[in-house]
């Protein structure tokens, strides 16, 4: 019995019980927003949100490494968010869920696309980029989910009391690189990055208001 309680306490410290539901909700909402919306939008007309500035951003397939490593940033970031404390966890993770709902609405009511270049090189970066192109259809672009997740990690880092300044700095630099990777790989256009920040901020604001109302 003692061993079971000790194991339970250790597991709870690793990933608190209160974080389970919001974490699962985040994952489910991501799947629904990204893949589920395609059930409605595949046959719809897709708009281009390309601006003149996008023509000046060169293709650079070496950013594929940052683009892929972003998944590690998200895993670590969301794990630390879950461990921070209950109120903070709820505010950030449910804010992320609300932001994803906003993305889903954009995907459905204003589906977007992008003309991607043909990758002809044969080095590892080129091969990986071609693989991403094949696996990831050029739709569901505004707002950028890639940018949204990295921005959420950075935004959360700013409010964490258990994290040091270096964690914030690393998150800022890496998130900036992730933003750059989305446009330098021609996976997104500049407006998609702005949409991600706006969706994240609005989601966190709404979840914060919701928590305050519940606490009254």
PDB file of C-alpha atoms in Angstrom:
ATOM      1  CA  UNK A   1       0.000   0.000   0.000  1.00  0.00           C
ATOM      2  CA  UNK A   2       2.838   2.345   0.928  1.00  0.00           C
ATOM      3  CA  UNK A   3       4.645   1.581  -2.322  1.00  0.00           C
ATOM      4  CA  UNK A   4       1.478   2.272  -4.314  1.00  0.00           C
ATOM      5  CA  UNK A   5       1.009   5.640  -2.614  1.00  0.00           C
ATOM      6  CA  UNK A   6       4.656   6.533  -3.192  1.00  0.00           C
ATOM      7  CA  UNK A   7       4.393   5.593  -6.870  1.00  0.00           C
ATOM      8  CA  UNK A   8       1.165   7.575  -7.172  1.00  0.00           C
ATOM      9  CA  UNK A   9       2.808  10.659  -5.651  1.00  0.00           C
ATOM     10  CA  UNK A  10       5.778  10.355  -7.998  1.00  0.00           C
ATOM     11  CA  UNK A  11       3.545  10.008 -11.046  1.00  0.00           C
ATOM     12  CA  UNK A  12       1.490  12.979  -9.885  1.00  0.00           C
ATOM     13  CA  UNK A  13       4.654  15.074  -9.586  1.00  0.00           C
ATOM     14  CA  UNK A  14       5.689  13.985 -13.079  1.00  0.00           C
ATOM     15  CA  UNK A  15       2.287  14.835 -14.565  1.00  0.00           C
ATOM     16  CA  UNK A  16      -0.341  16.167 -12.146  1.00  0.00           C
ATOM     17  CA  UNK A  17      -3.768  14.522 -12.239  1.00  0.00           C
ATOM     18  CA  UNK A  18      -5.518  17.849 -12.813  1.00  0.00           C
ATOM     19  CA  UNK A  19      -3.648  18.279 -16.104  1.00  0.00           C
ATOM     20  CA  UNK A  20      -4.886  15.067 -17.712  1.00  0.00           C
ATOM     21  CA  UNK A  21      -8.238  16.348 -19.018  1.00  0.00           C
ATOM     22  CA  UNK A  22      -6.910  19.629 -20.489  1.00  0.00           C
ATOM     23  CA  UNK A  23      -3.956  17.839 -22.113  1.00  0.00           C
ATOM     24  CA  UNK A  24      -6.203  15.218 -23.718  1.00  0.00           C
ATOM     25  CA  UNK A  25      -8.581  17.990 -24.818  1.00  0.00           C
ATOM     26  CA  UNK A  26      -5.677  19.849 -26.448  1.00  0.00           C
ATOM     27  CA  UNK A  27      -4.663  16.763 -28.439  1.00  0.00           C
ATOM     28  CA  UNK A  28      -8.233  15.950 -29.511  1.00  0.00           C
ATOM     29  CA  UNK A  29      -8.960  19.536 -30.534  1.00  0.00           C
ATOM     30  CA  UNK A  30      -5.772  19.617 -32.582  1.00  0.00           C
ATOM     31  CA  UNK A  31      -6.818  16.482 -34.479  1.00  0.00           C
ATOM     32  CA  UNK A  32     -10.345  17.808 -35.040  1.00  0.00           C
ATOM     33  CA  UNK A  33      -9.178  21.261 -36.149  1.00  0.00           C
ATOM     34  CA  UNK A  34      -6.485  20.029 -38.493  1.00  0.00           C
ATOM     35  CA  UNK A  35      -7.892  16.811 -39.920  1.00  0.00           C
ATOM     36  CA  UNK A  36     -11.620  16.947 -39.143  1.00  0.00           C
ATOM     37  CA  UNK A  37     -12.181  20.259 -40.918  1.00  0.00           C
ATOM     38  CA  UNK A  38     -10.982  18.749 -44.186  1.00  0.00           C
ATOM     39  CA  UNK A  39     -14.182  16.704 -44.274  1.00  0.00           C
ATOM     40  CA  UNK A  40     -15.974  19.993 -44.994  1.00  0.00           C
ATOM     41  CA  UNK A  41     -13.374  22.020 -46.872  1.00  0.00           C
ATOM     42  CA  UNK A  42     -11.718  19.668 -49.379  1.00  0.00           C
ATOM     43  CA  UNK A  43     -14.119  20.584 -52.173  1.00  0.00           C
ATOM     44  CA  UNK A  44     -14.387  24.259 -51.233  1.00  0.00           C
ATOM     45  CA  UNK A  45     -12.625  27.132 -52.957  1.00  0.00           C
ATOM     46  CA  UNK A  46      -9.363  27.930 -51.158  1.00  0.00           C
ATOM     47  CA  UNK A  47      -8.131  31.512 -50.971  1.00  0.00           C
ATOM     48  CA  UNK A  48      -4.581  32.820 -51.180  1.00  0.00           C
ATOM     49  CA  UNK A  49      -3.499  35.268 -48.467  1.00  0.00           C
ATOM     50  CA  UNK A  50      -0.116  35.888 -50.023  1.00  0.00           C
ATOM     51  CA  UNK A  51       1.230  39.441 -49.702  1.00  0.00           C
ATOM     52  CA  UNK A  52       4.010  41.204 -51.590  1.00  0.00           C
ATOM     53  CA  UNK A  53       6.373  40.571 -48.665  1.00  0.00           C
ATOM     54  CA  UNK A  54       6.098  36.814 -49.209  1.00  0.00           C
ATOM     55  CA  UNK A  55       7.787  37.192 -52.598  1.00  0.00           C
ATOM     56  CA  UNK A  56      10.897  38.511 -50.838  1.00  0.00           C
ATOM     57  CA  UNK A  57      11.178  35.545 -48.474  1.00  0.00           C
ATOM     58  CA  UNK A  58      13.538  32.993 -50.060  1.00  0.00           C
ATOM     59  CA  UNK A  59      12.999  29.242 -49.926  1.00  0.00           C
ATOM     60  CA  UNK A  60      15.433  27.656 -47.483  1.00  0.00           C
ATOM     61  CA  UNK A  61      14.959  23.935 -46.907  1.00  0.00           C
ATOM     62  CA  UNK A  62      17.492  23.900 -44.061  1.00  0.00           C
ATOM     63  CA  UNK A  63      14.687  25.282 -41.896  1.00  0.00           C
ATOM     64  CA  UNK A  64      13.089  21.842 -42.088  1.00  0.00           C
ATOM     65  CA  UNK A  65      15.161  20.825 -39.054  1.00  0.00           C
ATOM     66  CA  UNK A  66      13.637  23.628 -36.970  1.00  0.00           C
ATOM     67  CA  UNK A  67      10.187  22.822 -38.359  1.00  0.00           C
ATOM     68  CA  UNK A  68      10.477  19.195 -37.187  1.00  0.00           C
ATOM     69  CA  UNK A  69      12.189  19.970 -33.867  1.00  0.00           C
ATOM     70  CA  UNK A  70       9.227  22.210 -33.016  1.00  0.00           C
ATOM     71  CA  UNK A  71       7.379  19.057 -31.947  1.00  0.00           C
ATOM     72  CA  UNK A  72       9.944  18.541 -29.185  1.00  0.00           C
ATOM     73  CA  UNK A  73       9.477  22.157 -28.061  1.00  0.00           C
ATOM     74  CA  UNK A  74       5.730  21.562 -27.798  1.00  0.00           C
ATOM     75  CA  UNK A  75       6.074  18.318 -25.828  1.00  0.00           C
ATOM     76  CA  UNK A  76       8.460  19.904 -23.316  1.00  0.00           C
ATOM     77  CA  UNK A  77       6.521  23.175 -23.202  1.00  0.00           C
ATOM     78  CA  UNK A  78       3.121  21.607 -22.574  1.00  0.00           C
ATOM     79  CA  UNK A  79       4.578  19.203 -20.025  1.00  0.00           C
ATOM     80  CA  UNK A  80       6.035  22.123 -18.059  1.00  0.00           C
ATOM     81  CA  UNK A  81       2.770  24.053 -18.384  1.00  0.00           C
ATOM     82  CA  UNK A  82       0.952  21.071 -16.886  1.00  0.00           C
ATOM     83  CA  UNK A  83       3.418  20.929 -13.976  1.00  0.00           C
ATOM     84  CA  UNK A  84       3.386  24.647 -13.144  1.00  0.00           C
ATOM     85  CA  UNK A  85       0.177  24.812 -11.058  1.00  0.00           C
ATOM     86  CA  UNK A  86      -3.498  24.059 -11.593  1.00  0.00           C
ATOM     87  CA  UNK A  87      -4.861  27.549 -12.326  1.00  0.00           C
ATOM     88  CA  UNK A  88      -2.000  28.389 -14.694  1.00  0.00           C
ATOM     89  CA  UNK A  89      -2.343  25.019 -16.433  1.00  0.00           C
ATOM     90  CA  UNK A  90      -6.060  25.569 -17.009  1.00  0.00           C
ATOM     91  CA  UNK A  91      -5.658  29.129 -18.228  1.00  0.00           C
ATOM     92  CA  UNK A  92      -2.972  28.278 -20.798  1.00  0.00           C
ATOM     93  CA  UNK A  93      -4.206  24.890 -21.979  1.00  0.00           C
ATOM     94  CA  UNK A  94      -7.861  25.847 -22.237  1.00  0.00           C
ATOM     95  CA  UNK A  95      -6.703  29.071 -23.870  1.00  0.00           C
ATOM     96  CA  UNK A  96      -4.932  26.870 -26.417  1.00  0.00           C
ATOM     97  CA  UNK A  97      -8.135  24.906 -26.957  1.00  0.00           C
ATOM     98  CA  UNK A  98     -10.106  28.113 -27.565  1.00  0.00           C
ATOM     99  CA  UNK A  99      -7.397  29.309 -29.965  1.00  0.00           C
ATOM    100  CA  UNK A 100      -7.681  26.005 -31.824  1.00  0.00           C
ATOM    101  CA  UNK A 101     -11.460  26.458 -32.092  1.00  0.00           C
ATOM    102  CA  UNK A 102     -10.790  29.865 -33.659  1.00  0.00           C
ATOM    103  CA  UNK A 103      -8.400  28.185 -36.104  1.00  0.00           C
ATOM    104  CA  UNK A 104     -11.046  25.591 -36.912  1.00  0.00           C
ATOM    105  CA  UNK A 105     -13.601  28.296 -37.692  1.00  0.00           C
ATOM    106  CA  UNK A 106     -11.109  30.020 -39.997  1.00  0.00           C
ATOM    107  CA  UNK A 107     -10.304  26.736 -41.738  1.00  0.00           C
ATOM    108  CA  UNK A 108     -14.000  26.098 -42.394  1.00  0.00           C
ATOM    109  CA  UNK A 109     -15.281  29.561 -43.274  1.00  0.00           C
ATOM    110  CA  UNK A 110     -12.218  30.928 -45.071  1.00  0.00           C
ATOM    111  CA  UNK A 111     -10.080  27.997 -46.260  1.00  0.00           C
ATOM    112  CA  UNK A 112      -6.687  29.040 -47.574  1.00  0.00           C
ATOM    113  CA  UNK A 113      -3.953  27.511 -49.680  1.00  0.00           C
ATOM    114  CA  UNK A 114      -0.457  28.278 -50.933  1.00  0.00           C
ATOM    115  CA  UNK A 115       1.498  27.562 -54.123  1.00  0.00           C
ATOM    116  CA  UNK A 116       4.523  25.593 -53.017  1.00  0.00           C
ATOM    117  CA  UNK A 117       7.716  25.346 -55.075  1.00  0.00           C
ATOM    118  CA  UNK A 118       9.040  22.122 -56.547  1.00  0.00           C
ATOM    119  CA  UNK A 119      11.954  20.839 -54.459  1.00  0.00           C
ATOM    120  CA  UNK A 120      14.543  19.327 -56.774  1.00  0.00           C
ATOM    121  CA  UNK A 121      17.603  18.934 -54.526  1.00  0.00           C
ATOM    122  CA  UNK A 122      18.723  15.622 -53.052  1.00  0.00           C
ATOM    123  CA  UNK A 123      20.389  16.565 -49.771  1.00  0.00           C
ATOM    124  CA  UNK A 124      18.738  15.544 -46.480  1.00  0.00           C
ATOM    125  CA  UNK A 125      16.980  18.880 -45.995  1.00  0.00           C
ATOM    126  CA  UNK A 126      15.467  18.745 -49.482  1.00  0.00           C
ATOM    127  CA  UNK A 127      14.325  15.145 -49.045  1.00  0.00           C
ATOM    128  CA  UNK A 128      12.717  15.925 -45.673  1.00  0.00           C
ATOM    129  CA  UNK A 129      10.977  18.979 -47.119  1.00  0.00           C
ATOM    130  CA  UNK A 130       9.558  16.916 -49.965  1.00  0.00           C
ATOM    131  CA  UNK A 131       8.298  14.389 -47.408  1.00  0.00           C
ATOM    132  CA  UNK A 132       6.555  17.138 -45.448  1.00  0.00           C
ATOM    133  CA  UNK A 133       4.998  18.456 -48.653  1.00  0.00           C
ATOM    134  CA  UNK A 134       3.691  14.974 -49.466  1.00  0.00           C
ATOM    135  CA  UNK A 135       2.291  14.351 -45.976  1.00  0.00           C
ATOM    136  CA  UNK A 136       0.915  17.828 -45.343  1.00  0.00           C
ATOM    137  CA  UNK A 137      -1.581  19.214 -47.854  1.00  0.00           C
ATOM    138  CA  UNK A 138      -1.249  22.971 -48.590  1.00  0.00           C
ATOM    139  CA  UNK A 139      -4.431  23.945 -46.758  1.00  0.00           C
ATOM    140  CA  UNK A 140      -5.608  24.801 -43.207  1.00  0.00           C
ATOM    141  CA  UNK A 141      -3.008  27.543 -43.246  1.00  0.00           C
ATOM    142  CA  UNK A 142      -4.572  30.583 -41.556  1.00  0.00           C
ATOM    143  CA  UNK A 143      -3.804  30.755 -38.681  1.00  0.00           C
ATOM    144  CA  UNK A 144      -0.636  28.662 -38.642  1.00  0.00           C
ATOM    145  CA  UNK A 145      -0.948  25.864 -36.087  1.00  0.00           C
ATOM    146  CA  UNK A 146       2.825  25.423 -36.123  1.00  0.00           C
ATOM    147  CA  UNK A 147       3.300  29.053 -35.089  1.00  0.00           C
ATOM    148  CA  UNK A 148       0.378  28.888 -32.658  1.00  0.00           C
ATOM    149  CA  UNK A 149       1.836  25.990 -30.652  1.00  0.00           C
ATOM    150  CA  UNK A 150       5.311  27.525 -30.422  1.00  0.00           C
ATOM    151  CA  UNK A 151       3.892  30.905 -29.470  1.00  0.00           C
ATOM    152  CA  UNK A 152       1.785  29.277 -26.729  1.00  0.00           C
ATOM    153  CA  UNK A 153       4.957  27.687 -25.319  1.00  0.00           C
ATOM    154  CA  UNK A 154       6.754  31.044 -25.330  1.00  0.00           C
ATOM    155  CA  UNK A 155       3.740  32.918 -23.967  1.00  0.00           C
ATOM    156  CA  UNK A 156       3.432  30.409 -21.130  1.00  0.00           C
ATOM    157  CA  UNK A 157       7.157  30.654 -20.354  1.00  0.00           C
ATOM    158  CA  UNK A 158       6.709  34.358 -19.641  1.00  0.00           C
ATOM    159  CA  UNK A 159       4.262  33.559 -16.839  1.00  0.00           C
ATOM    160  CA  UNK A 160       5.989  30.573 -15.281  1.00  0.00           C
ATOM    161  CA  UNK A 161       7.313  31.138 -11.772  1.00  0.00           C
ATOM    162  CA  UNK A 162       9.160  27.828 -11.683  1.00  0.00           C
ATOM    163  CA  UNK A 163      11.248  28.543 -14.784  1.00  0.00           C
ATOM    164  CA  UNK A 164      14.406  30.650 -15.048  1.00  0.00           C
ATOM    165  CA  UNK A 165      15.279  33.426 -17.492  1.00  0.00           C
ATOM    166  CA  UNK A 166      17.235  31.099 -19.778  1.00  0.00           C
ATOM    167  CA  UNK A 167      14.099  29.030 -20.421  1.00  0.00           C
ATOM    168  CA  UNK A 168      12.257  32.151 -21.587  1.00  0.00           C
ATOM    169  CA  UNK A 169      15.210  33.172 -23.780  1.00  0.00           C
ATOM    170  CA  UNK A 170      15.504  29.734 -25.386  1.00  0.00           C
ATOM    171  CA  UNK A 171      11.755  29.654 -26.032  1.00  0.00           C
ATOM    172  CA  UNK A 172      11.810  33.098 -27.595  1.00  0.00           C
ATOM    173  CA  UNK A 173      14.710  32.296 -29.943  1.00  0.00           C
ATOM    174  CA  UNK A 174      13.387  28.884 -30.933  1.00  0.00           C
ATOM    175  CA  UNK A 175       9.825  30.157 -31.418  1.00  0.00           C
ATOM    176  CA  UNK A 176      11.165  32.920 -33.674  1.00  0.00           C
ATOM    177  CA  UNK A 177      12.996  30.264 -35.701  1.00  0.00           C
ATOM    178  CA  UNK A 178       9.817  28.180 -35.937  1.00  0.00           C
ATOM    179  CA  UNK A 179       7.937  31.217 -37.252  1.00  0.00           C
ATOM    180  CA  UNK A 180      10.701  31.755 -39.799  1.00  0.00           C
ATOM    181  CA  UNK A 181      10.679  28.080 -40.773  1.00  0.00           C
ATOM    182  CA  UNK A 182       7.001  28.157 -41.758  1.00  0.00           C
ATOM    183  CA  UNK A 183       7.522  30.910 -44.325  1.00  0.00           C
ATOM    184  CA  UNK A 184      11.042  29.941 -45.454  1.00  0.00           C
ATOM    185  CA  UNK A 185       9.791  26.426 -46.249  1.00  0.00           C
ATOM    186  CA  UNK A 186       6.833  27.971 -48.096  1.00  0.00           C
ATOM    187  CA  UNK A 187       4.421  26.122 -45.841  1.00  0.00           C
ATOM    188  CA  UNK A 188       2.771  29.399 -44.836  1.00  0.00           C
ATOM    189  CA  UNK A 189       2.602  33.075 -45.714  1.00  0.00           C
ATOM    190  CA  UNK A 190       3.324  35.997 -43.399  1.00  0.00           C
ATOM    191  CA  UNK A 191      -0.326  36.618 -42.505  1.00  0.00           C
ATOM    192  CA  UNK A 192      -0.598  33.072 -41.129  1.00  0.00           C
ATOM    193  CA  UNK A 193       1.977  33.931 -38.449  1.00  0.00           C
ATOM    194  CA  UNK A 194       0.054  37.042 -37.388  1.00  0.00           C
ATOM    195  CA  UNK A 195      -3.167  35.036 -37.232  1.00  0.00           C
ATOM    196  CA  UNK A 196      -1.506  32.493 -34.936  1.00  0.00           C
ATOM    197  CA  UNK A 197      -0.426  35.158 -32.433  1.00  0.00           C
ATOM    198  CA  UNK A 198      -3.863  36.801 -32.456  1.00  0.00           C
ATOM    199  CA  UNK A 199      -5.662  33.463 -31.989  1.00  0.00           C
ATOM    200  CA  UNK A 200      -3.351  32.499 -29.101  1.00  0.00           C
ATOM    201  CA  UNK A 201      -3.733  35.835 -27.322  1.00  0.00           C
ATOM    202  CA  UNK A 202      -7.503  35.836 -27.750  1.00  0.00           C
ATOM    203  CA  UNK A 203      -7.745  32.248 -26.532  1.00  0.00           C
ATOM    204  CA  UNK A 204      -5.669  32.926 -23.403  1.00  0.00           C
ATOM    205  CA  UNK A 205      -7.643  36.107 -22.692  1.00  0.00           C
ATOM    206  CA  UNK A 206     -10.992  34.297 -22.949  1.00  0.00           C
ATOM    207  CA  UNK A 207      -9.835  31.394 -20.775  1.00  0.00           C
ATOM    208  CA  UNK A 208      -8.519  33.859 -18.172  1.00  0.00           C
ATOM    209  CA  UNK A 209     -11.903  35.633 -18.052  1.00  0.00           C
ATOM    210  CA  UNK A 210     -13.677  32.273 -17.821  1.00  0.00           C
ATOM    211  CA  UNK A 211     -11.525  31.204 -14.851  1.00  0.00           C
ATOM    212  CA  UNK A 212     -12.111  34.498 -13.038  1.00  0.00           C
ATOM    213  CA  UNK A 213     -15.886  34.207 -13.521  1.00  0.00           C
ATOM    214  CA  UNK A 214     -15.806  30.654 -12.142  1.00  0.00           C
ATOM    215  CA  UNK A 215     -13.837  31.769  -9.076  1.00  0.00           C
ATOM    216  CA  UNK A 216     -16.382  34.390  -8.062  1.00  0.00           C
TER     217      UNK A 216
END
